Tab-separated table of C-alpha atoms in Angstrom:
chain	number	residue	atom	x	y	z
W	55	MET	CA	9.722	16.489	9.738
W	56	ARG	CA	10.010	16.113	5.972
W	57	VAL	CA	6.799	13.357	5.176
W	58	LEU	CA	6.515	11.906	1.240
W	59	ILE	CA	3.027	10.116	0.526
W	60	SER	CA	1.649	8.912	-2.404
W	61	GLY	CA	-1.795	7.842	-2.891
W	62	ALA	CA	-2.243	11.043	-0.819
W	63	ALA	CA	-5.792	11.996	-2.298
W	64	SER	CA	-7.642	9.074	-0.184
W	65	GLY	CA	-8.206	6.077	2.467
W	66	ILE	CA	-4.814	5.281	4.220
W	67	GLY	CA	-2.772	7.854	2.450
W	68	ARG	CA	-5.174	10.818	3.389
W	69	GLU	CA	-5.350	10.035	6.826
W	70	LEU	CA	-1.534	9.461	6.954
W	71	ALA	CA	-1.302	13.235	5.557
W	72	CYS	CA	-3.811	14.615	7.811
W	73	ARG	CA	-2.013	12.793	10.917
W	74	LEU	CA	0.754	13.874	10.241
W	75	ALA	CA	0.063	17.699	9.552
W	76	ARG	CA	1.405	20.153	12.158
W	77	PRO	CA	3.185	22.948	12.145
W	78	GLY	CA	6.971	22.416	11.860
W	79	THR	CA	5.924	19.408	9.276
W	80	ILE	CA	6.787	19.741	5.189
W	81	LEU	CA	4.340	17.394	3.494
W	82	PHE	CA	4.979	15.860	-0.306
W	83	LEU	CA	1.617	14.295	-1.368
W	84	VAL	CA	1.254	13.243	-5.145
W	85	ASP	CA	-2.111	11.022	-6.073
W	86	VAL	CA	-3.345	11.105	-9.678
W	87	GLN	CA	-6.824	11.775	-7.882
W	88	ALA	CA	-6.736	16.294	-8.419
W	89	ASP	CA	-9.793	17.417	-6.648
W	90	ALA	CA	-9.741	15.032	-3.712
W	91	LEU	CA	-5.504	15.840	-3.760
W	92	GLU	CA	-6.589	19.300	-3.153
W	93	GLN	CA	-8.878	18.921	-0.651
W	94	THR	CA	-5.924	16.957	1.460
W	95	ARG	CA	-3.555	19.643	1.310
W	96	HIS	CA	-6.197	22.512	2.130
W	97	ASP	CA	-7.058	20.131	5.488
W	98	CYS	CA	-2.934	19.446	6.100
W	99	MET	CA	-2.528	23.014	5.604
W	100	ALA	CA	-5.366	23.887	8.034
W	101	ARG	CA	-3.184	22.164	10.369
W	102	GLY	CA	-0.041	24.035	9.844
W	103	ALA	CA	1.606	21.891	7.510
W	104	ASP	CA	3.747	23.052	4.587
W	105	VAL	CA	2.228	21.680	1.969
W	106	ARG	CA	3.977	20.225	-1.418
W	107	SER	CA	1.604	18.291	-3.744
W	108	ILE	CA	1.752	16.971	-6.971
W	109	VAL	CA	-0.892	15.114	-9.412
W	110	LEU	CA	1.043	12.646	-10.650
W	111	ASP	CA	0.979	8.920	-11.838
W	112	VAL	CA	3.093	6.832	-9.458
W	113	ARG	CA	3.786	4.392	-12.774
W	114	ASP	CA	5.539	7.675	-14.233
W	115	ARG	CA	9.133	6.581	-13.780
W	116	VAL	CA	10.543	9.841	-14.371
W	117	GLY	CA	8.337	11.683	-13.185
W	118	MET	CA	8.147	10.400	-9.887
W	119	SER	CA	11.650	10.591	-9.714
W	120	ALA	CA	12.706	13.959	-10.614
W	121	TRP	CA	9.798	14.874	-8.222
W	122	VAL	CA	10.828	12.315	-5.126
W	123	LYS	CA	14.682	14.192	-5.712
W	124	SER	CA	12.967	17.596	-5.626
W	125	ALA	CA	12.494	17.354	-1.847
W	126	GLN	CA	16.134	17.026	-1.233
W	127	GLN	CA	15.184	15.670	2.427
W	128	LEU	CA	12.842	12.830	3.510
W	129	ASP	CA	12.367	11.808	7.077
W	130	HIS	CA	9.631	9.406	6.403
W	131	VAL	CA	7.691	7.968	3.209
W	132	PHE	CA	4.715	6.165	3.060
W	133	ILE	CA	3.908	4.970	-0.109
W	134	CYS	CA	-0.151	4.043	-0.243
W	135	ALA	CA	-0.877	4.568	-4.158
W	136	GLY	CA	-2.375	1.430	-5.205
W	137	ILE	CA	-5.546	-0.573	-7.176
W	138	THR	CA	-7.821	-3.379	-6.206
W	139	GLY	CA	-10.015	-5.533	-8.448
W	140	GLY	CA	-11.570	-9.585	-8.772
W	141	ARG	CA	-12.438	-11.481	-11.617
W	142	PRO	CA	-13.958	-9.778	-14.597
W	143	PRO	CA	-17.138	-10.895	-15.926
W	144	CYS	CA	-17.512	-14.220	-17.184
W	145	ASP	CA	-16.907	-13.970	-20.894
W	146	ASP	CA	-19.005	-15.855	-24.153
W	147	ASP	CA	-17.279	-19.212	-23.183
W	148	MET	CA	-18.379	-18.741	-19.571
W	149	ALA	CA	-14.759	-18.197	-18.125
W	150	ALA	CA	-13.450	-15.626	-16.051
W	151	PHE	CA	-9.932	-14.787	-15.633
W	152	GLU	CA	-8.271	-11.693	-15.430
W	153	GLY	CA	-6.550	-10.384	-19.064
W	154	GLU	CA	-2.912	-9.442	-19.837
W	155	GLU	CA	-3.186	-5.746	-19.949
W	156	ARG	CA	-5.453	-5.887	-16.569
W	157	VAL	CA	-2.838	-7.687	-14.850
W	158	ARG	CA	-0.107	-5.657	-15.987
W	159	THR	CA	-1.767	-2.606	-14.611
W	160	MET	CA	-2.407	-4.032	-11.328
W	161	PHE	CA	1.628	-4.791	-11.188
W	162	ALA	CA	2.025	-0.891	-12.911
W	163	VAL	CA	0.615	0.506	-9.908
W	164	ASN	CA	1.150	-1.650	-7.255
W	165	PHE	CA	4.759	-2.623	-7.951
W	166	ASP	CA	5.979	-0.368	-10.400
W	167	GLY	CA	4.543	2.263	-8.695
W	168	VAL	CA	5.892	1.112	-5.527
W	169	LEU	CA	9.770	1.241	-7.441
W	170	ASN	CA	9.074	4.746	-8.640
W	171	VAL	CA	8.733	6.136	-5.026
W	172	PHE	CA	11.318	4.182	-3.172
W	173	TYR	CA	14.721	4.420	-5.197
W	174	PRO	CA	14.447	8.166	-5.325
W	175	ALA	CA	13.439	8.471	-1.995
W	176	LEU	CA	16.333	5.760	-1.007
W	177	ALA	CA	18.292	7.431	-2.854
W	178	ILE	CA	17.983	11.067	-0.770
W	179	MET	CA	17.662	9.663	2.252
W	180	ARG	CA	21.107	7.847	2.132
W	181	CYS	CA	22.995	11.280	1.731
W	182	GLY	CA	20.816	12.268	4.924
W	183	LYS	CA	22.379	12.999	8.481
W	184	PRO	CA	21.567	9.719	11.123
W	185	ASN	CA	19.661	11.120	14.662
W	186	ALA	CA	20.778	10.496	17.430
W	187	ALA	CA	19.579	6.767	16.869
W	188	GLY	CA	21.156	6.151	13.606
W	189	VAL	CA	18.201	6.665	11.443
W	190	ARG	CA	18.865	8.408	8.100
W	191	GLY	CA	15.182	8.019	7.442
W	192	ARG	CA	12.434	5.155	7.218
W	193	ILE	CA	10.185	4.313	4.039
W	194	CYS	CA	6.954	2.241	4.818
W	195	VAL	CA	4.910	0.578	2.062
W	196	MET	CA	1.170	-0.531	1.550
W	197	ALA	CA	1.467	-4.517	1.207
W	198	SER	CA	-1.735	-6.695	2.402
W	199	VAL	CA	-2.921	-9.847	3.941
W	200	ALA	CA	-4.194	-10.649	0.358
W	201	GLY	CA	-0.059	-10.716	-0.038
W	202	PHE	CA	-0.202	-14.061	2.133
W	203	VAL	CA	-2.557	-16.389	0.269
W	204	SER	CA	-3.081	-17.049	-3.525
W	205	TYR	CA	-6.847	-16.014	-3.339
W	206	PRO	CA	-8.749	-17.086	-6.931
W	207	GLY	CA	-10.998	-14.037	-6.886
W	208	THR	CA	-7.793	-11.391	-6.422
W	209	ALA	CA	-5.327	-13.141	-8.711
W	210	SER	CA	-2.821	-9.987	-9.576
W	211	TYR	CA	-3.144	-7.801	-6.579
W	212	SER	CA	-2.686	-10.752	-4.688
W	213	ALA	CA	0.173	-11.479	-6.413
W	214	SER	CA	1.177	-7.984	-6.719
W	215	LYS	CA	0.962	-7.156	-2.774
W	216	ALA	CA	2.863	-10.431	-2.592
W	217	ALA	CA	5.960	-8.887	-4.548
W	218	VAL	CA	5.941	-6.114	-2.610
W	219	ASP	CA	6.019	-8.106	1.127
W	220	ARG	CA	8.601	-10.024	-0.130
W	221	PHE	CA	10.527	-7.546	-1.814
W	222	LEU	CA	10.850	-5.009	1.465
W	223	VAL	CA	11.538	-7.311	3.865
W	224	ALA	CA	14.015	-8.732	2.195
W	225	MET	CA	15.430	-6.017	1.227
W	226	ALA	CA	14.953	-4.215	5.004
W	227	PRO	CA	18.542	-6.189	6.302
W	228	SER	CA	20.602	-4.587	4.281
W	229	VAL	CA	19.174	-0.980	3.844
W	230	GLU	CA	19.075	-1.300	7.523
W	231	ALA	CA	22.914	-1.335	7.433
W	232	LEU	CA	22.489	2.324	6.009
W	233	GLY	CA	20.097	3.810	8.846
W	234	ILE	CA	17.273	3.852	6.897
W	235	THR	CA	14.481	1.464	8.275
W	236	LEU	CA	11.824	-0.523	5.831
W	237	THR	CA	8.289	-1.629	7.153
W	238	SER	CA	6.142	-3.311	5.023
W	239	VAL	CA	2.126	-2.933	6.145
W	240	CYS	CA	-0.239	-6.640	5.965
W	241	CYS	CA	-3.544	-5.354	6.751
W	242	GLY	CA	-6.636	-6.987	5.942
W	243	PHE	CA	-9.776	-4.851	5.112
W	244	VAL	CA	-9.298	-1.194	6.133
W	245	ASP	CA	-12.739	0.734	6.229
W	246	THR	CA	-12.196	3.114	3.060
W	247	ALA	CA	-13.066	3.882	-0.249
W	248	MET	CA	-11.381	0.848	-1.488
W	249	VAL	CA	-13.526	-1.295	-0.265
W	250	TRP	CA	-17.032	0.411	-0.226
W	251	ARG	CA	-18.460	-1.084	-2.939
W	252	ASN	CA	-17.687	-4.757	-1.877
W	253	ASP	CA	-20.745	-6.235	-1.106
W	254	PHE	CA	-19.791	-9.461	0.537
W	255	PRO	CA	-18.258	-9.947	4.793
W	256	MET	CA	-15.111	-7.943	5.386
W	257	PRO	CA	-13.874	-9.909	8.409
W	258	GLY	CA	-11.829	-8.077	10.499
W	259	GLN	CA	-12.834	-4.647	9.257
W	260	VAL	CA	-11.042	-1.471	11.262
W	261	SER	CA	-11.242	1.559	10.504
W	262	VAL	CA	-9.141	3.885	8.861
W	263	GLU	CA	-8.180	5.599	12.080
W	264	GLU	CA	-7.362	2.552	13.835
W	265	ALA	CA	-5.333	1.187	10.660
W	266	VAL	CA	-3.350	4.508	10.608
W	267	SER	CA	-2.527	4.513	14.526
W	268	ARG	CA	-0.936	1.167	14.204
W	269	ILE	CA	1.468	2.195	11.213
W	270	VAL	CA	2.552	5.242	12.589
W	271	ARG	CA	3.449	3.053	15.654
W	272	GLY	CA	5.030	0.339	14.177
W	273	VAL	CA	6.990	2.334	11.528
W	274	GLN	CA	8.393	4.244	14.590
W	275	GLN	CA	9.668	1.167	16.351
W	276	GLY	CA	11.136	0.086	12.999
W	277	LYS	CA	8.792	-2.995	12.997
W	278	ARG	CA	9.441	-4.706	9.232
W	279	ARG	CA	6.172	-5.357	9.436
W	280	VAL	CA	2.872	-4.658	10.873
W	281	VAL	CA	0.075	-6.600	10.583
W	282	PHE	CA	-3.289	-6.197	11.374
W	283	PRO	CA	-5.744	-8.281	11.963
W	284	LEU	CA	-3.324	-11.130	13.189
W	285	TRP	CA	-5.729	-14.054	13.471
W	286	LEU	CA	-6.446	-12.889	9.939
W	287	ALA	CA	-3.320	-12.667	9.152
W	288	VAL	CA	-2.059	-16.286	10.727
W	289	GLY	CA	-5.502	-17.550	9.195
W	290	SER	CA	-4.462	-17.220	5.831
W	291	ARG	CA	-0.873	-18.496	6.346
W	292	LEU	CA	-2.050	-22.040	7.432
W	293	MET	CA	-4.380	-21.411	4.446
W	294	ASP	CA	-1.691	-21.226	2.121
W	295	LEU	CA	0.222	-24.289	3.300
W	296	LEU	CA	-2.636	-26.416	1.830
W	297	PRO	CA	-2.619	-28.364	-1.531
W	298	PRO	CA	-3.843	-25.877	-3.817
W	299	ARG	CA	-6.605	-27.893	-4.796
W	300	TRP	CA	-7.952	-28.241	-1.103
W	301	ALA	CA	-7.854	-24.181	-0.415
W	302	GLU	CA	-10.210	-23.774	-4.201
W	303	ARG	CA	-11.973	-25.713	-2.615
W	304	CYS	CA	-13.067	-23.378	0.521
W	305	TYR	CA	-12.057	-20.674	-1.717
W	306	LEU	CA	-14.411	-20.451	-4.669
W	307	ARG	CA	-17.322	-20.703	-2.114
W	308	GLN	CA	-16.581	-17.219	-1.459
W	309	PRO	CA	-18.509	-14.650	-2.839
W	310	SER	CA	-15.215	-12.415	-3.795
W	311	ALA	CA	-13.833	-15.020	-5.565
W	312	GLN	CA	-17.344	-14.880	-8.070
W	313	PRO	CA	-16.745	-13.696	-11.504
W	314	ALA	CA	-17.739	-9.912	-10.858
W	315	GLY	CA	-17.748	-10.724	-7.266
W	316	MET	CA	-15.046	-8.042	-6.574
W	317	PRO	CA	-15.667	-4.664	-7.496
W	318	ASP	CA	-12.685	-2.613	-9.577
W	319	PHE	CA	-11.242	0.623	-7.860
């Protein structure tokens, strides 16, 4: 089995790499965190996997394309690299909204970074031979329950994750005709470094081990979406049906929606 994982140095990406590492598996791992990526590589090799890693930014379209295509054949791709963050501190006018460069960076990593892995991987899988079930490959991307809501505390993060989820789910039927399944993971809070600095309640938080178990199971089943916790996703969908000003009355009371309430990661 040949598996590519972006964002493999930490969090869900690292746990996926370690979970899938075994003799006979070739892992292609990429991240911008050199030391942490080397630790993941070491741990996966200790489990018997053949590991080929590279320190590279997913925003590097040319570099990512060349590296992904160097794999030549892929069975599974997990696109996990991403960043998060909320409203900045108030400025001199007592305003607290995300600036242009911050928003562009969020989309460059969370959406363009997905495309920079997705399309080279898709090209490789199209050339692969289907298995007995007619599947040439499986691509899974980390979206978020945050993409279901217009949350004032995480405007660009929610928007970027909404774009990822909508793109993947809408593209899935067309790509499935080629024998390639697409899965969007819309999860809530997962116990990783991305949330460790959050100083506010995180309802429905799950361990990274449980999250990865759900993700791997959903991908193997060919699900369009893997959603957890379900109650949080349903609640988010219902909130988004309200008139925006009604929803804002609730959202703006939350600690994570306050200026500097959501740390950057």
